[in-house]
């Protein structure tokens, strides 16, 4: 076997081995990774998955969260099975989410090979990127879609680079396939960042080809890549259509209350913003203490202090398990670490690489660092937020630091490749880089004596004894000092190895293997407590990997009581963390939940009406009263049960809810969202309703006879059937969230128009008599969008097969 192919094969085996080592509890011990966001998703997705099992079709609408929202924001299957099979094949059929890192390993390795990097150096760069704490922390948190989309990012870059500089056809196929696989994971923020990288890369290549007087060639290749991108978008068309359609109605769309505002609230989007020192965590992970919940050993300063002050052993263990060593300004964070030796290689690369090789990466690095600072660099970030198309749809601007990691690692790998190819040529530049790195280390070391190592989080310990806080500060200093020492040692080893290359004392292969070893040790030391395996669990009693039974959702007494007594499809209001926890949605229809893109109008209600309603409700409960007749918002949302714990006696029935639908006798006509919201605090929702007549027409005026009965006969996530009987023309309010896209209503078989009522609900004018009312949710985005997805999948598969046939014939002809 050709030695080059053998090295590739060994590299793949190494990546598989690393993947098995990291996820061995899942792969070898039948455990599961405990991930917060995935748990929350599983709670909210149960209704949709059960509907699919029973009916063999998609729910499309979900009743489980926020009183109702489109199901394709939670769990809907699209006709992209082909991409699903390719995704599994590409990751060697490793189970999800253990396959994410393997995909990243293979993708980054392939990209570096395409950039003509030696195999050993490609392994080094691949490990530096894939095992960066950004990736591990993301998987630990359950951000599988985000990290999965990042895993395909290098493959897309590889495809583009291949198409432009090497094999046109192969580059076209790889680009189309990689982008389709990334889009399938449905994390548009990362796809947006991928486009960011491609724009910087594309501009640098345009400049390069302009200097080479080959612009026409470049344009032809870019045009081909545009076709590849269009095919890829086709494989995701229905989903992106649905998302864009929903976006206008979500908190990421335009606000009706705040005219002129579009996208996320700036304060919400910039809630997580890097400070001036935080980008340095790329090279010094504990410069700001580390993460918001760090594991400290019993021999730490805090551990010793707790024992010295006779704190109980169990309390010590619990205290040391999640210590807030981070002392920066973010509410919750973890350092994003690329590797200590990367600071030296970054400097070296900036010195020796040509402008078209390094400039786009340098500008990407600078831009991503500046954008990650969010509110801490407002004069720049406000421009991007206000004027860059689509940028205001995304939150957690710190996520963009993945571009910094990508840039640093690729630039470091290219620098190593250039050096190892001609060591003598860059001897002077190498020595110069040592001086620059030494200067930076001196400055950073001085900061050890200058930084306070105290921050906002310490206010939580105002009632703690002084020795506790002092010990915590000493641990922060120790963690940072450990970074400086460890990083310094690794850089010294790298320099020694490099001089070995310069003076022909070691082979290039040994050099490559050694730097791979450095990066592996560096990352494993830093990541050892992020995904906590059984050995860590034995010491701290805190595991990331759990037995399957431990992660099963157990029905509480409260759940059982509600299910036994909820025969009228009432909703549940859980007072515990209502709008940031989806646990209630697993068994019940909840007015709360957990999702990053709630409906804009529902969020308006949460912010403007719910606080007072909640206070009134809690006051009633404290007085042992169950008279909730004045809680008009909760009653119109058909809240039948108030829950504040898991015991049976932690549930209170609400006998005053309005029901699934009801007749009203008066409509207040308004002409703006502001008027509508203002009236929401004063109307009796059982008898009165509000309609914005500037948007919805009323044929029968605003006075109605309340004499009528309506009942819900059949219900499913995508269909509701009512029977009504009324002696006079009437107006019915349905306790269902109004969504303009996809819901159709038929009265006795004839289509009618729903009217948005009470800011968020559906209303309908009803003629007198016996009526059958049917509501069906069948949005075009799914019906037609799914057809385009299926067709595009087949087109891409056909192109792949054609390419394989052409390449096979070429080889046979040779």
XYZ file of C-alpha atoms in Angstrom, residues 170-811:
642
model
C -14.924 16.986 -7.077
C -15.042 20.429 -5.486
C -18.557 20.966 -6.826
C -19.795 17.633 -5.384
C -18.082 18.076 -2.006
C -19.380 21.634 -1.627
C -22.947 20.722 -2.531
C -22.949 17.636 -0.324
C -21.233 19.266 2.664
C -23.532 22.306 2.602
C -26.605 20.066 2.278
C -25.434 18.037 5.287
C -24.836 21.188 7.311
C -28.187 22.712 6.402
C -29.935 19.481 7.353
C -28.825 20.085 10.958
C -30.799 23.328 10.888
C -28.503 25.719 12.734
C -28.616 28.784 10.531
C -26.380 30.823 12.827
C -23.460 28.511 12.064
C -24.346 28.434 8.360
C -24.285 32.240 8.519
C -20.802 32.092 10.075
C -19.728 29.637 7.367
C -20.837 32.171 4.767
C -18.824 34.748 6.706
C -15.694 32.621 6.292
C -16.399 32.011 2.600
C -16.822 35.732 1.911
C -13.431 36.533 3.459
C -11.865 33.598 1.629
C -13.557 34.535 -1.645
C -12.393 38.147 -1.513
C -8.815 37.046 -0.832
C -8.954 34.644 -3.782
C -10.417 37.307 -6.053
C -7.516 39.595 -5.189
C -5.077 36.754 -5.802
C -6.565 35.822 -9.194
C -6.757 39.482 -10.158
C -3.007 39.778 -9.577
C -2.536 36.588 -11.581
C -4.768 38.023 -14.329
C -7.111 35.026 -14.137
C -10.321 36.671 -12.974
C -12.405 34.990 -15.710
C -11.272 31.562 -14.522
C -12.176 32.508 -10.930
C -15.650 33.752 -11.918
C -16.395 30.497 -13.780
C -15.468 28.422 -10.738
C -17.491 30.652 -8.395
C -20.486 30.377 -10.731
C -20.265 26.601 -10.520
C -20.132 26.825 -6.722
C -23.250 28.993 -6.742
C -25.066 26.191 -8.575
C -23.809 23.736 -5.930
C -25.121 26.033 -3.189
C -28.537 26.312 -4.861
C -28.879 22.534 -5.028
C -27.895 22.322 -1.354
C -30.449 24.958 -0.394
C -33.023 22.928 -2.334
C -32.413 19.978 0.010
C -33.351 22.314 2.873
C -35.862 24.509 1.068
C -39.010 23.551 2.966
C -37.342 23.941 6.337
C -35.795 27.309 5.583
C -39.066 28.518 4.047
C -40.916 27.498 7.194
C -38.297 29.118 9.424
C -38.297 32.376 7.467
C -42.090 32.423 7.488
C -42.186 31.826 11.231
C -39.370 34.303 11.844
C -41.682 37.211 11.014
C -44.019 36.089 13.813
C -41.290 35.242 16.322
C -39.142 37.315 18.661
C -36.650 37.474 15.784
C -39.097 39.312 13.540
C -40.650 42.769 13.575
C -42.292 44.052 16.723
C -45.850 45.376 16.638
C -45.421 47.174 19.945
C -42.061 48.735 19.151
C -42.513 50.007 15.592
C -39.269 49.971 13.607
C -37.695 47.262 15.729
C -36.874 44.029 13.948
C -35.019 40.979 15.125
C -33.980 40.106 18.633
C -33.857 42.715 21.330
C -30.287 44.007 21.351
C -29.912 43.549 25.079
C -31.110 39.938 24.756
C -28.831 39.217 21.782
C -25.810 40.762 23.538
C -26.556 39.143 26.907
C -23.491 36.975 26.423
C -20.655 39.254 25.298
C -16.937 38.708 25.651
C -14.932 41.171 27.682
C -11.566 42.549 26.625
C -9.602 39.672 28.200
C -11.872 36.813 27.136
C -10.469 36.296 23.628
C -7.207 35.421 25.400
C -8.896 32.258 26.669
C -8.064 30.898 23.210
C -4.528 30.495 24.608
C -4.920 30.952 28.396
C -8.229 29.284 29.385
C -8.206 30.408 33.026
C -7.220 34.034 32.597
C -10.715 34.891 33.899
C -10.970 31.899 36.191
C -12.346 29.319 33.780
C -16.006 28.335 33.641
C -19.042 29.338 35.672
C -19.055 25.857 37.184
C -15.569 24.442 37.611
C -14.624 21.238 39.432
C -11.962 21.858 42.096
C -10.109 19.053 43.810
C -9.966 18.393 47.533
C -6.395 19.676 47.522
C -7.430 23.040 46.084
C -7.182 26.141 48.257
C -10.938 26.081 48.747
C -10.946 22.373 49.540
C -8.248 22.788 52.184
C -10.005 25.810 53.664
C -13.311 23.941 53.908
C -11.644 21.043 55.712
C -9.732 23.399 57.995
C -13.016 25.019 59.017
C -14.604 21.643 59.813
C -17.174 21.657 57.008
C -18.902 18.294 56.580
C -17.439 15.975 53.931
C -20.661 15.764 51.872
C -20.946 19.537 51.882
C -17.310 19.869 50.783
C -17.872 17.486 47.874
C -21.012 19.338 46.765
C -19.276 22.704 47.115
C -16.234 21.688 45.072
C -18.310 20.132 42.307
C -19.536 23.406 40.799
C -17.324 26.278 41.883
C -17.818 29.625 40.067
C -14.154 30.218 39.339
C -15.116 32.482 36.421
C -15.010 36.110 37.553
C -15.825 37.946 34.302
C -19.038 39.777 33.428
C -20.993 37.083 31.541
C -23.881 35.398 33.385
C -22.801 31.915 32.264
C -19.752 30.847 30.282
C -16.861 28.482 29.735
C -13.484 29.302 28.146
C -13.025 28.559 24.439
C -9.514 27.127 24.255
C -7.608 26.441 21.034
C -4.261 25.367 22.481
C -1.284 26.981 24.188
C 1.224 26.456 21.363
C -1.148 28.077 18.873
C -0.132 31.534 20.109
C 3.434 30.868 18.969
C 2.323 29.310 15.680
C -0.070 32.198 15.043
C 2.764 34.700 15.361
C 5.041 32.533 13.241
C 2.384 32.156 10.555
C 1.723 35.879 10.361
C 5.438 36.380 9.707
C 6.139 33.680 7.105
C 2.879 33.178 5.195
C 2.143 35.093 2.011
C -0.575 37.738 2.018
C -3.120 35.643 0.082
C -2.532 32.750 2.495
C -2.824 34.622 5.781
C -4.683 37.919 5.336
C -8.168 36.466 5.073
C -7.556 34.379 8.191
C -6.121 37.333 10.099
C -9.079 39.548 9.179
C -11.473 36.741 10.114
C -9.756 36.398 13.477
C -9.898 40.122 14.216
C -13.505 40.491 13.029
C -14.788 37.504 14.976
C -13.039 38.654 18.164
C -14.547 42.138 17.829
C -18.034 40.770 17.118
C -17.824 38.371 20.070
C -17.548 41.396 22.370
C -21.148 42.450 21.695
C -22.231 45.095 24.201
C -18.625 45.577 25.336
C -17.797 47.051 21.927
C -21.110 48.634 21.015
C -19.985 51.183 18.437
C -18.898 48.340 16.103
C -21.413 45.678 17.044
C -24.396 48.022 16.776
C -23.504 48.638 13.118
C -23.455 44.910 12.366
C -26.611 44.290 14.406
C -28.571 47.114 12.779
C -27.393 46.875 9.179
C -25.935 43.455 8.363
C -28.789 41.384 6.849
C -29.955 38.609 9.149
C -27.374 39.285 11.849
C -29.991 40.501 14.338
C -31.750 37.120 14.221
C -29.035 35.446 16.287
C -28.271 35.517 19.980
C -25.145 34.631 21.971
C -22.677 36.584 19.875
C -19.884 34.734 21.676
C -20.654 31.731 19.432
C -18.816 33.548 16.656
C -15.554 32.791 18.454
C -15.577 29.481 16.555
C -14.391 31.531 13.581
C -11.442 32.672 15.701
C -10.596 29.064 16.573
C -10.930 28.046 12.922
C -8.663 30.904 11.810
C -6.018 30.321 14.478
C -5.819 26.572 13.862
C -5.764 26.803 10.059
C -3.165 29.561 10.143
C -1.073 27.555 12.655
C -1.267 24.445 10.456
C -0.277 26.339 7.309
C 2.668 27.870 9.188
C 3.850 24.469 10.399
C 3.526 23.073 6.887
C 5.615 25.848 5.389
C 8.232 25.500 8.119
C 8.527 21.709 7.952
C 8.855 21.869 4.174
C 11.845 24.237 4.241
C 13.090 24.672 7.850
C 16.374 26.430 6.974
C 14.558 29.026 4.888
C 12.597 30.318 7.883
C 15.222 30.029 10.630
C 15.451 33.776 11.236
C 11.672 34.187 11.205
C 11.384 31.300 13.652
C 13.791 32.935 16.102
C 11.964 36.232 15.698
C 8.707 34.461 16.578
C 10.307 33.130 19.756
C 11.124 36.685 20.844
C 7.616 37.914 20.070
C 6.051 35.007 21.967
C 8.377 35.555 24.911
C 7.328 39.222 24.971
C 3.657 38.287 25.015
C 4.241 35.764 27.792
C 6.028 38.401 29.858
C 3.093 40.805 29.454
C 0.541 38.116 30.214
C 2.578 36.964 33.231
C 2.606 40.512 34.560
C -1.192 40.470 34.399
C -1.064 37.693 37.011
C 0.086 40.305 39.507
C -2.227 43.058 38.215
C -5.631 41.353 37.758
C -7.982 41.413 40.737
C -9.416 37.888 40.209
C -12.699 39.161 41.652
C -15.931 39.938 39.811
C -19.708 40.270 39.918
C -20.200 36.629 40.836
C -18.506 37.248 44.174
C -21.489 39.280 45.314
C -23.228 35.904 45.770
C -20.775 35.225 48.584
C -21.344 38.440 50.523
C -22.701 36.435 53.485
C -19.871 33.884 53.356
C -16.829 34.124 55.648
C -13.794 35.996 54.348
C -11.669 32.847 54.235
C -14.040 31.311 51.669
C -13.712 34.163 49.164
C -9.946 34.460 49.720
C -9.515 30.742 49.062
C -11.599 30.998 45.897
C -9.411 33.879 44.671
C -6.285 31.825 45.421
C -7.706 28.970 43.330
C -8.385 31.353 40.448
C -4.770 32.484 40.621
C -3.535 28.888 40.762
C -5.584 27.910 37.701
C -4.186 30.842 35.727
C -0.632 30.164 36.883
C -1.096 26.549 35.807
C -2.027 27.780 32.303
C 1.107 29.915 32.101
C 3.386 27.119 33.272
C 1.785 24.409 31.133
C 1.676 26.640 28.058
C 5.263 27.709 28.564
C 6.420 24.091 28.847
C 4.573 23.062 25.680
C 5.994 26.009 23.712
C 9.518 25.209 24.926
C 9.053 21.580 23.804
C 7.804 22.814 20.414
C 10.832 25.107 20.042
C 13.226 22.273 20.943
C 11.547 19.976 18.422
C 11.728 22.712 15.791
C 15.441 23.168 16.340
C 15.741 19.400 15.987
C 14.216 19.793 12.520
C 16.420 22.793 11.738
C 19.589 20.863 12.532
C 18.409 17.511 11.114
C 18.374 15.785 14.501
C 14.853 14.381 14.142
C 12.754 13.374 11.157
C 9.740 15.297 9.971
C 7.482 12.379 10.851
C 8.759 12.281 14.450
C 8.286 16.047 14.673
C 4.715 15.704 13.442
C 3.924 12.861 15.836
C 5.371 14.846 18.764
C 3.301 17.975 18.109
C 0.201 15.789 17.768
C 1.093 14.405 21.197
C 1.494 17.922 22.631
C -1.915 18.981 21.366
C -3.584 15.808 22.609
C -2.144 16.158 26.106
C -2.968 19.885 26.202
C -6.596 19.383 25.219
C -7.173 16.324 27.378
C -5.860 18.197 30.434
C -8.096 21.162 29.722
C -11.188 19.122 28.790
C -10.932 16.455 31.471
C -13.788 17.843 33.572
C -16.118 18.966 30.782
C -17.453 15.579 29.716
C -17.180 13.826 33.066
C -16.662 10.078 32.756
C -16.933 7.373 35.405
C -13.497 8.051 36.924
C -14.394 11.681 37.526
C -17.776 10.567 38.846
C -16.080 8.402 41.489
C -14.199 11.438 42.798
C -16.872 14.122 42.512
C -20.130 12.195 42.206
C -21.002 14.174 39.081
C -21.213 12.368 35.737
C -21.994 13.525 32.217
C -22.813 9.950 31.229
C -25.870 8.366 32.782
C -27.569 5.002 32.598
C -30.546 5.019 30.257
C -32.967 4.431 33.135
C -31.607 7.444 35.009
C -32.548 9.721 32.100
C -36.065 8.357 31.699
C -38.799 10.860 32.506
C -40.685 9.600 35.530
C -44.277 10.549 36.063
C -44.695 12.477 39.294
C -47.732 12.398 41.556
C -48.599 15.844 40.228
C -48.433 14.618 36.624
C -50.611 11.622 37.398
C -53.198 13.729 39.202
C -53.443 16.186 36.304
C -53.725 13.431 33.680
C -56.456 11.658 35.627
C -58.507 14.821 36.036
C -57.828 16.622 32.752
C -60.682 15.354 30.573
C -61.397 18.730 28.970
C -57.962 19.445 27.439
C -56.985 22.110 29.943
C -53.528 23.642 30.029
C -51.065 23.542 32.902
C -49.322 26.532 34.442
C -46.194 25.421 36.283
C -45.061 28.216 38.585
C -41.536 26.813 38.693
C -39.385 28.394 35.962
C -42.392 28.623 33.650
C -40.787 30.038 30.520
C -37.370 28.378 30.731
C -38.233 24.734 31.365
C -40.150 22.312 29.142
C -40.503 19.486 31.684
C -44.239 20.203 32.053
C -44.689 19.764 28.290
C -43.754 16.080 28.426
C -47.154 15.041 29.756
C -49.283 18.160 29.420
C -50.166 21.155 27.286
C -48.224 23.925 28.973
C -48.444 27.692 28.788
C -44.674 27.730 29.309
C -41.731 25.856 27.834
C -38.162 26.178 26.623
C -37.367 27.581 23.190
C -35.144 30.295 21.755
C -37.730 31.561 19.263
C -41.059 32.105 20.981
C -43.807 33.935 19.134
C -43.326 37.677 19.337
C -46.873 38.405 20.522
C -46.748 35.637 23.110
C -43.493 37.103 24.412
C -45.189 40.518 24.597
C -47.871 38.956 26.797
C -45.212 37.284 28.961
C -43.421 40.588 29.479
C -46.404 42.905 29.900
C -49.303 40.911 31.375
C -47.968 37.765 33.015
C -46.050 39.373 35.904
C -49.175 40.960 37.400
C -51.253 37.843 36.732
C -48.666 35.707 38.469
C -48.514 38.017 41.472
C -52.307 37.933 41.805
C -52.324 34.165 41.501
C -49.600 33.685 44.121
C -51.429 36.057 46.484
C -54.591 33.973 46.150
C -52.678 30.761 46.787
C -50.995 32.181 49.884
C -54.392 33.049 51.263
C -55.554 29.476 50.544
C -58.030 30.838 48.017
C -58.903 29.072 44.787
C -60.996 31.921 43.393
C -59.131 32.678 40.177
C -62.010 34.440 38.459
C -59.991 37.653 38.098
C -57.052 35.961 36.375
C -58.479 36.745 32.946
C -55.297 36.020 30.983
C -54.778 32.575 32.496
C -58.457 31.815 32.093
C -58.487 32.714 28.405
C -55.454 30.433 27.951
C -57.628 27.679 29.416
C -55.343 27.056 32.382
C -57.074 24.308 34.323
C -54.229 23.376 36.670
C -51.643 25.372 38.601
C -48.599 23.339 39.575
C -45.836 24.311 42.001
C -44.168 20.995 42.788
C -44.136 17.274 42.053
C -46.459 16.089 44.801
C -50.184 15.599 44.362
C -50.925 18.382 46.830
C -48.725 20.713 44.747
C -51.488 20.988 42.127
C -54.469 23.325 42.358
C -57.422 23.060 39.982
C -58.720 26.219 38.350
C -62.495 26.027 37.931
C -62.706 29.462 36.288
C -60.915 28.798 32.992
C -62.831 29.898 29.905
C -62.674 26.511 28.227
C -61.535 25.498 24.755
C -63.894 28.014 23.096
C -66.629 30.411 24.237
C -69.084 33.005 22.975
C -68.619 36.663 23.961
C -71.063 39.572 23.852
C -68.812 42.559 23.216
C -65.783 43.363 21.088
C -63.540 46.330 21.781
C -62.283 47.672 18.487
C -58.742 49.023 18.465
C -56.406 50.303 15.777
C -52.964 49.377 17.055
C -51.031 46.813 19.043
C -50.457 49.379 21.795
C -54.196 49.902 22.276
C -54.742 46.155 22.186
C -52.113 45.504 24.852
C -53.418 48.312 27.058
C -56.954 46.893 27.016
C -55.712 43.381 27.793
C -55.268 44.329 31.456
C -58.867 45.453 31.904
C -61.241 43.239 29.917
C -63.214 40.281 31.215
C -62.058 37.690 28.686
C -65.083 35.478 29.414
C -67.491 38.037 28.022
C -65.359 40.551 26.143
C -62.752 40.454 23.415
C -60.406 42.773 21.544
C -59.909 42.955 17.783
C -57.524 45.194 15.877
C -59.909 46.422 13.157
C -57.050 48.046 11.258
C -56.015 44.486 10.300
C -59.184 42.397 10.630
C -62.713 43.103 9.392
C -65.847 42.425 11.420
C -69.024 41.907 9.389
C -71.557 41.893 12.195
C -70.395 44.854 14.277
C -69.107 44.596 17.836
C -72.185 43.610 19.855
C -73.188 39.943 20.063
C -75.536 37.704 21.946
C -73.682 35.443 24.346
C -76.445 32.839 24.209
C -74.767 29.855 22.584
C -72.860 26.679 23.280
C -69.686 25.362 21.679
C -67.694 22.258 22.474
C -64.531 20.619 21.208
C -65.434 17.237 19.695
C -62.121 16.029 18.247
C -58.582 17.312 18.529
C -55.111 16.489 17.303
C -52.007 18.635 16.793
C -53.095 19.513 13.231
C -56.892 19.344 13.376
C -59.603 20.657 15.709
C -63.323 19.932 15.364
C -66.023 21.894 17.202
C -69.811 21.771 17.369
C -71.718 24.949 18.151
C -75.344 25.842 18.695
C -76.463 29.490 18.907
C -79.822 31.185 18.384
C -78.240 34.446 17.192
C -75.207 35.429 15.140
C -72.271 35.220 17.491
C -68.536 35.614 17.943
C -66.456 32.751 19.295
C -63.050 33.058 20.914
C -60.891 29.937 20.741
C -58.236 29.279 23.351
C -55.763 28.602 20.545
C -52.791 30.722 19.523
C -53.343 32.716 16.356
C -50.787 31.964 13.661
C -51.463 33.464 10.218
C -49.603 30.887 8.130
C -51.221 27.511 7.562
C -54.324 27.424 9.746
C -57.606 27.285 7.834
C -61.087 27.197 9.314
C -64.201 25.704 7.733
C -67.734 26.305 8.990
C -70.125 23.658 7.686
C -67.605 22.917 4.947
C -67.171 26.542 3.826
C -63.872 28.311 4.406
C -63.990 31.347 6.706
C -61.380 33.800 7.964
C -59.966 33.610 11.458
C -59.675 36.875 13.335
C -56.796 37.522 15.734
C -58.438 38.204 19.072
C -57.161 39.288 22.484
C -53.703 39.944 21.016
C -52.778 36.239 20.677
C -55.901 34.083 20.254
C -58.172 33.068 17.381
C -61.662 34.431 16.931
C -64.472 33.700 14.472
C -67.827 35.211 13.564
C -70.495 32.472 13.554
C -73.925 32.541 11.907
C -76.843 31.443 14.031
C -77.853 27.802 14.032
C -76.096 24.474 14.340
C -72.509 24.705 13.107
C -69.627 22.346 12.579
C -66.309 24.171 12.815
C -63.147 22.517 11.599
C -59.645 23.964 11.909
C -56.853 22.362 9.895
C -53.146 23.154 9.937
C -51.567 22.306 6.591
C -49.013 25.006 5.715
C -47.717 25.362 2.161
C -44.205 25.552 3.558
C -44.463 21.880 4.452
C -46.648 20.591 1.604
C -44.705 22.183 -1.263
C -41.440 22.766 0.567
C -41.122 19.063 1.358
C -41.610 18.203 -2.330
C -38.714 20.483 -3.262
C -36.580 18.917 -0.528
C -37.273 15.424 -1.846
C -36.578 16.432 -5.461
C -33.343 18.234 -4.560
C -32.143 15.227 -2.573
C -32.610 13.010 -5.623
C -30.885 15.540 -7.891
C -27.861 15.707 -5.594
C -27.731 11.922 -5.303
C -27.923 11.627 -9.103
C -25.048 14.115 -9.525
C -22.931 12.151 -7.051
C -23.601 8.929 -8.964
C -22.788 10.591 -12.312
C -19.530 11.933 -10.890
C -18.575 8.479 -9.563
C -19.323 6.867 -12.934
C -17.222 9.472 -14.798
C -14.283 9.035 -12.410
C -14.538 5.256 -12.645
C -14.420 5.403 -16.450
C -11.443 7.757 -16.355
C -9.495 5.325 -14.207
